[in-house]
Amino acid sequence: MTISIISFLFLCIALSTDTFTAGLSYGAGRVRVSPLSAAILSLLSGLLFTLSLLAGQRLAGLFPARLAELFSFAVLFLLGLYKLYDALPERFHRRSSLTTASFSEKVNKKDVQTLSGGEAALLSLVLSVDSVTAGISSRAPELSPVIILLISALIQFLSMQLGLQAGKIFLGRSSANSSRLSCAAFSCTLLFALAFSRIL
């Protein structure tokens, strides 16, 4: 069983908000992210997501359909809750290191004003944890793996560019937090809608 192309696109967009948040953080900090670094991050993230979707397609056949649907619902619903937590202002995290902004800062240490290709690859691995989890609990659309990879990578790349530009515009902490919360609310809504679509 596959998911529709529309559901696939919504899932890609919802999962790309971590990349947007990382871009927002780098843009506000005036960190240079070259097109090459952004491409490395996007392609690696897209590859991991594509492989997880294909793996999820295989694993789904090993379990009863209803159990697979409930598992998919639980994963997407919990990811939606995490997106909201991730977007909360820093005072609510109590110095937690499990946020996108925290991961972005820790990865970019060699030259704090530039995100290198190696750092971009490492960041993509960190940001892809939820994508891999969601992919394994979902199904692949009726598209070739190459097309799935290109679409997911393109959405990741555009999210990074939008985040960088938004970060440069919203340099104030309150403006950045508002932008992050708005993005999280949008992502959370998509993930919740996808989650309930699995069981309805």
PDB file of C-alpha atoms in Angstrom:
ATOM      1  CA  MET A   1       0.000   0.000   0.000  1.00  0.00           C
ATOM      2  CA  THR A   2       1.323   3.455  -0.904  1.00  0.00           C
ATOM      3  CA  ILE A   3       0.558   7.004   0.182  1.00  0.00           C
ATOM      4  CA  SER A   4      -0.737   9.653  -2.181  1.00  0.00           C
ATOM      5  CA  ILE A   5       1.659  12.114  -3.745  1.00  0.00           C
ATOM      6  CA  ILE A   6      -0.106  14.950  -1.900  1.00  0.00           C
ATOM      7  CA  SER A   7       0.411  13.204   1.456  1.00  0.00           C
ATOM      8  CA  PHE A   8       4.037  12.605   0.519  1.00  0.00           C
ATOM      9  CA  LEU A   9       4.555  16.297  -0.263  1.00  0.00           C
ATOM     10  CA  PHE A  10       2.881  17.344   2.986  1.00  0.00           C
ATOM     11  CA  LEU A  11       5.112  14.944   4.907  1.00  0.00           C
ATOM     12  CA  CYS A  12       8.240  16.322   3.207  1.00  0.00           C
ATOM     13  CA  ILE A  13       7.220  19.888   4.028  1.00  0.00           C
ATOM     14  CA  ALA A  14       6.368  19.062   7.643  1.00  0.00           C
ATOM     15  CA  LEU A  15       9.710  17.315   8.152  1.00  0.00           C
ATOM     16  CA  SER A  16      11.680  20.136   6.524  1.00  0.00           C
ATOM     17  CA  THR A  17      10.847  22.587   9.312  1.00  0.00           C
ATOM     18  CA  ASP A  18      13.923  21.456  11.275  1.00  0.00           C
ATOM     19  CA  THR A  19      16.050  22.533   8.335  1.00  0.00           C
ATOM     20  CA  PHE A  20      14.166  25.830   8.213  1.00  0.00           C
ATOM     21  CA  THR A  21      14.814  26.337  11.939  1.00  0.00           C
ATOM     22  CA  ALA A  22      18.522  25.609  11.479  1.00  0.00           C
ATOM     23  CA  GLY A  23      18.618  28.100   8.604  1.00  0.00           C
ATOM     24  CA  LEU A  24      16.795  30.644  10.759  1.00  0.00           C
ATOM     25  CA  SER A  25      19.419  30.239  13.478  1.00  0.00           C
ATOM     26  CA  TYR A  26      22.316  30.556  11.033  1.00  0.00           C
ATOM     27  CA  GLY A  27      20.751  33.504   9.229  1.00  0.00           C
ATOM     28  CA  ALA A  28      20.209  35.394  12.474  1.00  0.00           C
ATOM     29  CA  GLY A  29      23.808  34.641  13.482  1.00  0.00           C
ATOM     30  CA  ARG A  30      25.140  35.765  10.092  1.00  0.00           C
ATOM     31  CA  VAL A  31      26.638  32.315   9.513  1.00  0.00           C
ATOM     32  CA  ARG A  32      27.542  31.723   5.869  1.00  0.00           C
ATOM     33  CA  VAL A  33      25.985  28.568   4.403  1.00  0.00           C
ATOM     34  CA  SER A  34      27.276  28.097   0.864  1.00  0.00           C
ATOM     35  CA  PRO A  35      25.074  26.540  -1.837  1.00  0.00           C
ATOM     36  CA  LEU A  36      27.396  23.505  -1.753  1.00  0.00           C
ATOM     37  CA  SER A  37      26.924  23.018   2.005  1.00  0.00           C
ATOM     38  CA  ALA A  38      23.161  23.452   1.628  1.00  0.00           C
ATOM     39  CA  ALA A  39      23.156  20.930  -1.237  1.00  0.00           C
ATOM     40  CA  ILE A  40      25.134  18.378   0.808  1.00  0.00           C
ATOM     41  CA  LEU A  41      22.707  18.735   3.717  1.00  0.00           C
ATOM     42  CA  SER A  42      19.678  18.501   1.441  1.00  0.00           C
ATOM     43  CA  LEU A  43      20.835  15.524  -0.613  1.00  0.00           C
ATOM     44  CA  LEU A  44      21.927  13.501   2.408  1.00  0.00           C
ATOM     45  CA  SER A  45      18.669  14.291   4.233  1.00  0.00           C
ATOM     46  CA  GLY A  46      16.698  13.370   1.126  1.00  0.00           C
ATOM     47  CA  LEU A  47      18.629  10.130   0.715  1.00  0.00           C
ATOM     48  CA  LEU A  48      18.020   9.040   4.312  1.00  0.00           C
ATOM     49  CA  PHE A  49      14.330   9.888   4.041  1.00  0.00           C
ATOM     50  CA  THR A  50      13.999   7.993   0.749  1.00  0.00           C
ATOM     51  CA  LEU A  51      15.719   4.910   2.153  1.00  0.00           C
ATOM     52  CA  SER A  52      13.541   4.999   5.266  1.00  0.00           C
ATOM     53  CA  LEU A  53      10.379   5.209   3.147  1.00  0.00           C
ATOM     54  CA  LEU A  54      11.483   2.193   1.124  1.00  0.00           C
ATOM     55  CA  ALA A  55      12.340   0.329   4.325  1.00  0.00           C
ATOM     56  CA  GLY A  56       8.944   1.243   5.778  1.00  0.00           C
ATOM     57  CA  GLN A  57       7.298  -0.140   2.661  1.00  0.00           C
ATOM     58  CA  ARG A  58       9.047  -3.468   3.196  1.00  0.00           C
ATOM     59  CA  LEU A  59       8.431  -3.617   6.948  1.00  0.00           C
ATOM     60  CA  ALA A  60       4.730  -2.823   6.600  1.00  0.00           C
ATOM     61  CA  GLY A  61       4.162  -6.167   4.906  1.00  0.00           C
ATOM     62  CA  LEU A  62       5.435  -8.003   7.980  1.00  0.00           C
ATOM     63  CA  PHE A  63       2.704  -6.734  10.312  1.00  0.00           C
ATOM     64  CA  PRO A  64      -1.106  -6.673  10.291  1.00  0.00           C
ATOM     65  CA  ALA A  65      -2.410  -3.617   8.432  1.00  0.00           C
ATOM     66  CA  ARG A  66      -4.190  -2.169  11.485  1.00  0.00           C
ATOM     67  CA  LEU A  67      -1.099  -2.467  13.662  1.00  0.00           C
ATOM     68  CA  ALA A  68       0.997  -0.713  11.013  1.00  0.00           C
ATOM     69  CA  GLU A  69      -1.599   2.087  10.802  1.00  0.00           C
ATOM     70  CA  LEU A  70      -1.610   2.578  14.585  1.00  0.00           C
ATOM     71  CA  PHE A  71       2.193   2.637  14.673  1.00  0.00           C
ATOM     72  CA  SER A  72       2.282   5.244  11.902  1.00  0.00           C
ATOM     73  CA  PHE A  73      -0.319   7.342  13.736  1.00  0.00           C
ATOM     74  CA  ALA A  74       1.664   7.231  16.993  1.00  0.00           C
ATOM     75  CA  VAL A  75       4.962   8.193  15.356  1.00  0.00           C
ATOM     76  CA  LEU A  76       3.536  11.122  13.369  1.00  0.00           C
ATOM     77  CA  PHE A  77       1.516  12.376  16.351  1.00  0.00           C
ATOM     78  CA  LEU A  78       4.570  12.306  18.647  1.00  0.00           C
ATOM     79  CA  LEU A  79       6.664  14.057  15.989  1.00  0.00           C
ATOM     80  CA  GLY A  80       4.031  16.795  15.853  1.00  0.00           C
ATOM     81  CA  LEU A  81       4.312  17.274  19.613  1.00  0.00           C
ATOM     82  CA  TYR A  82       8.116  17.396  19.361  1.00  0.00           C
ATOM     83  CA  LYS A  83       7.919  20.104  16.692  1.00  0.00           C
ATOM     84  CA  LEU A  84       5.973  22.278  19.125  1.00  0.00           C
ATOM     85  CA  TYR A  85       8.464  21.612  21.918  1.00  0.00           C
ATOM     86  CA  ASP A  86      11.378  22.367  19.589  1.00  0.00           C
ATOM     87  CA  ALA A  87       9.923  25.790  18.740  1.00  0.00           C
ATOM     88  CA  LEU A  88       9.329  26.944  22.308  1.00  0.00           C
ATOM     89  CA  PRO A  89      11.494  29.828  23.579  1.00  0.00           C
ATOM     90  CA  GLU A  90      14.737  28.765  25.272  1.00  0.00           C
ATOM     91  CA  ARG A  91      13.445  29.376  28.803  1.00  0.00           C
ATOM     92  CA  PHE A  92      10.992  26.478  28.397  1.00  0.00           C
ATOM     93  CA  HIS A  93      13.703  24.012  27.392  1.00  0.00           C
ATOM     94  CA  ARG A  94      15.652  24.310  30.641  1.00  0.00           C
ATOM     95  CA  ARG A  95      18.961  24.173  28.778  1.00  0.00           C
ATOM     96  CA  SER A  96      17.930  21.063  26.890  1.00  0.00           C
ATOM     97  CA  SER A  97      20.305  19.934  24.130  1.00  0.00           C
ATOM     98  CA  LEU A  98      17.497  18.208  22.218  1.00  0.00           C
ATOM     99  CA  THR A  99      16.450  21.186  20.115  1.00  0.00           C
ATOM    100  CA  THR A 100      17.301  22.083  16.539  1.00  0.00           C
ATOM    101  CA  ALA A 101      18.863  25.410  17.547  1.00  0.00           C
ATOM    102  CA  SER A 102      21.099  23.647  20.101  1.00  0.00           C
ATOM    103  CA  PHE A 103      22.190  21.004  17.582  1.00  0.00           C
ATOM    104  CA  SER A 104      22.914  23.690  14.978  1.00  0.00           C
ATOM    105  CA  GLU A 105      25.178  25.580  17.361  1.00  0.00           C
ATOM    106  CA  LYS A 106      27.075  22.466  18.460  1.00  0.00           C
ATOM    107  CA  VAL A 107      27.698  21.267  14.894  1.00  0.00           C
ATOM    108  CA  ASN A 108      29.089  24.615  13.709  1.00  0.00           C
ATOM    109  CA  LYS A 109      32.261  24.887  15.818  1.00  0.00           C
ATOM    110  CA  LYS A 110      35.273  24.888  13.489  1.00  0.00           C
ATOM    111  CA  ASP A 111      34.528  28.308  11.995  1.00  0.00           C
ATOM    112  CA  VAL A 112      31.463  29.792  13.650  1.00  0.00           C
ATOM    113  CA  GLN A 113      30.904  32.175  10.742  1.00  0.00           C
ATOM    114  CA  THR A 114      30.807  29.431   8.093  1.00  0.00           C
ATOM    115  CA  LEU A 115      29.038  26.067   7.868  1.00  0.00           C
ATOM    116  CA  SER A 116      31.449  23.731   6.087  1.00  0.00           C
ATOM    117  CA  GLY A 117      30.456  20.782   3.914  1.00  0.00           C
ATOM    118  CA  GLY A 118      31.464  18.318   6.635  1.00  0.00           C
ATOM    119  CA  GLU A 119      29.461  20.205   9.246  1.00  0.00           C
ATOM    120  CA  ALA A 120      26.484  20.294   6.870  1.00  0.00           C
ATOM    121  CA  ALA A 121      26.704  16.514   6.452  1.00  0.00           C
ATOM    122  CA  LEU A 122      26.814  16.029  10.229  1.00  0.00           C
ATOM    123  CA  LEU A 123      23.901  18.405  10.717  1.00  0.00           C
ATOM    124  CA  SER A 124      21.853  16.522   8.127  1.00  0.00           C
ATOM    125  CA  LEU A 125      22.359  13.288  10.087  1.00  0.00           C
ATOM    126  CA  VAL A 126      21.125  14.964  13.267  1.00  0.00           C
ATOM    127  CA  LEU A 127      18.150  16.632  11.595  1.00  0.00           C
ATOM    128  CA  SER A 128      17.172  13.444   9.759  1.00  0.00           C
ATOM    129  CA  VAL A 129      16.347  11.460  12.899  1.00  0.00           C
ATOM    130  CA  ASP A 130      12.674  12.441  12.755  1.00  0.00           C
ATOM    131  CA  SER A 131      12.593  12.024   8.959  1.00  0.00           C
ATOM    132  CA  VAL A 132      13.928   8.484   9.215  1.00  0.00           C
ATOM    133  CA  THR A 133      11.464   7.677  12.012  1.00  0.00           C
ATOM    134  CA  ALA A 134       8.544   9.090  10.021  1.00  0.00           C
ATOM    135  CA  GLY A 135       9.726   7.391   6.834  1.00  0.00           C
ATOM    136  CA  ILE A 136       9.897   3.954   8.417  1.00  0.00           C
ATOM    137  CA  SER A 137       6.378   4.386   9.775  1.00  0.00           C
ATOM    138  CA  SER A 138       5.019   5.547   6.403  1.00  0.00           C
ATOM    139  CA  ARG A 139       4.734   4.258   2.858  1.00  0.00           C
ATOM    140  CA  ALA A 140       6.475   5.357  -0.311  1.00  0.00           C
ATOM    141  CA  PRO A 141       4.380   7.081  -2.997  1.00  0.00           C
ATOM    142  CA  GLU A 142       4.044   5.588  -6.462  1.00  0.00           C
ATOM    143  CA  LEU A 143       7.160   7.342  -7.713  1.00  0.00           C
ATOM    144  CA  SER A 144      10.626   6.101  -8.545  1.00  0.00           C
ATOM    145  CA  PRO A 145      13.183   6.316  -5.713  1.00  0.00           C
ATOM    146  CA  VAL A 146      15.168   8.876  -7.711  1.00  0.00           C
ATOM    147  CA  ILE A 147      12.149  11.186  -7.992  1.00  0.00           C
ATOM    148  CA  ILE A 148      11.398  10.754  -4.279  1.00  0.00           C
ATOM    149  CA  LEU A 149      15.006  11.666  -3.493  1.00  0.00           C
ATOM    150  CA  LEU A 150      14.997  14.734  -5.748  1.00  0.00           C
ATOM    151  CA  ILE A 151      11.685  16.058  -4.413  1.00  0.00           C
ATOM    152  CA  SER A 152      12.586  15.589  -0.762  1.00  0.00           C
ATOM    153  CA  ALA A 153      16.078  17.055  -1.279  1.00  0.00           C
ATOM    154  CA  LEU A 154      14.665  20.066  -3.137  1.00  0.00           C
ATOM    155  CA  ILE A 155      12.196  20.788  -0.337  1.00  0.00           C
ATOM    156  CA  GLN A 156      15.021  20.557   2.218  1.00  0.00           C
ATOM    157  CA  PHE A 157      17.191  22.904   0.142  1.00  0.00           C
ATOM    158  CA  LEU A 158      14.411  25.473  -0.226  1.00  0.00           C
ATOM    159  CA  SER A 159      13.651  25.268   3.503  1.00  0.00           C
ATOM    160  CA  MET A 160      17.284  26.028   4.339  1.00  0.00           C
ATOM    161  CA  GLN A 161      17.340  29.005   1.961  1.00  0.00           C
ATOM    162  CA  LEU A 162      14.058  30.364   3.324  1.00  0.00           C
ATOM    163  CA  GLY A 163      15.323  29.942   6.883  1.00  0.00           C
ATOM    164  CA  LEU A 164      18.563  31.760   6.103  1.00  0.00           C
ATOM    165  CA  GLN A 165      16.731  34.684   4.532  1.00  0.00           C
ATOM    166  CA  ALA A 166      14.156  34.833   7.334  1.00  0.00           C
ATOM    167  CA  GLY A 167      16.933  34.778   9.926  1.00  0.00           C
ATOM    168  CA  LYS A 168      18.645  37.741   8.285  1.00  0.00           C
ATOM    169  CA  ILE A 169      15.378  39.679   8.282  1.00  0.00           C
ATOM    170  CA  PHE A 170      14.178  38.721  11.781  1.00  0.00           C
ATOM    171  CA  LEU A 171      17.365  39.407  13.706  1.00  0.00           C
ATOM    172  CA  GLY A 172      15.498  40.162  16.920  1.00  0.00           C
ATOM    173  CA  ARG A 173      15.063  37.222  19.327  1.00  0.00           C
ATOM    174  CA  SER A 174      11.325  37.834  19.704  1.00  0.00           C
ATOM    175  CA  SER A 175      10.844  37.994  15.932  1.00  0.00           C
ATOM    176  CA  ALA A 176      12.850  34.794  15.452  1.00  0.00           C
ATOM    177  CA  ASN A 177      10.828  33.033  18.146  1.00  0.00           C
ATOM    178  CA  SER A 178       7.558  34.156  16.534  1.00  0.00           C
ATOM    179  CA  SER A 179       8.721  32.895  13.151  1.00  0.00           C
ATOM    180  CA  ARG A 180       9.830  29.594  14.698  1.00  0.00           C
ATOM    181  CA  LEU A 181       6.507  29.141  16.498  1.00  0.00           C
ATOM    182  CA  SER A 182       4.518  29.895  13.343  1.00  0.00           C
ATOM    183  CA  CYS A 183       6.551  27.365  11.374  1.00  0.00           C
ATOM    184  CA  ALA A 184       6.156  24.775  14.144  1.00  0.00           C
ATOM    185  CA  ALA A 185       2.402  25.307  14.299  1.00  0.00           C
ATOM    186  CA  PHE A 186       2.177  24.747  10.547  1.00  0.00           C
ATOM    187  CA  SER A 187       4.356  21.631  10.727  1.00  0.00           C
ATOM    188  CA  CYS A 188       2.462  20.294  13.721  1.00  0.00           C
ATOM    189  CA  THR A 189      -0.874  20.770  11.946  1.00  0.00           C
ATOM    190  CA  LEU A 190       0.377  18.834   8.905  1.00  0.00           C
ATOM    191  CA  LEU A 191       1.791  16.009  11.024  1.00  0.00           C
ATOM    192  CA  PHE A 192      -1.392  15.724  13.098  1.00  0.00           C
ATOM    193  CA  ALA A 193      -3.502  15.681   9.918  1.00  0.00           C
ATOM    194  CA  LEU A 194      -1.276  12.973   8.406  1.00  0.00           C
ATOM    195  CA  ALA A 195      -1.383  11.014  11.657  1.00  0.00           C
ATOM    196  CA  PHE A 196      -5.172  10.962  11.851  1.00  0.00           C
ATOM    197  CA  SER A 197      -5.401  10.145   8.145  1.00  0.00           C
ATOM    198  CA  ARG A 198      -3.665   6.855   8.981  1.00  0.00           C
ATOM    199  CA  ILE A 199      -6.464   5.663  11.247  1.00  0.00           C
ATOM    200  CA  LEU A 200      -9.607   7.291   9.794  1.00  0.00           C
TER     201      LEU A 200
END
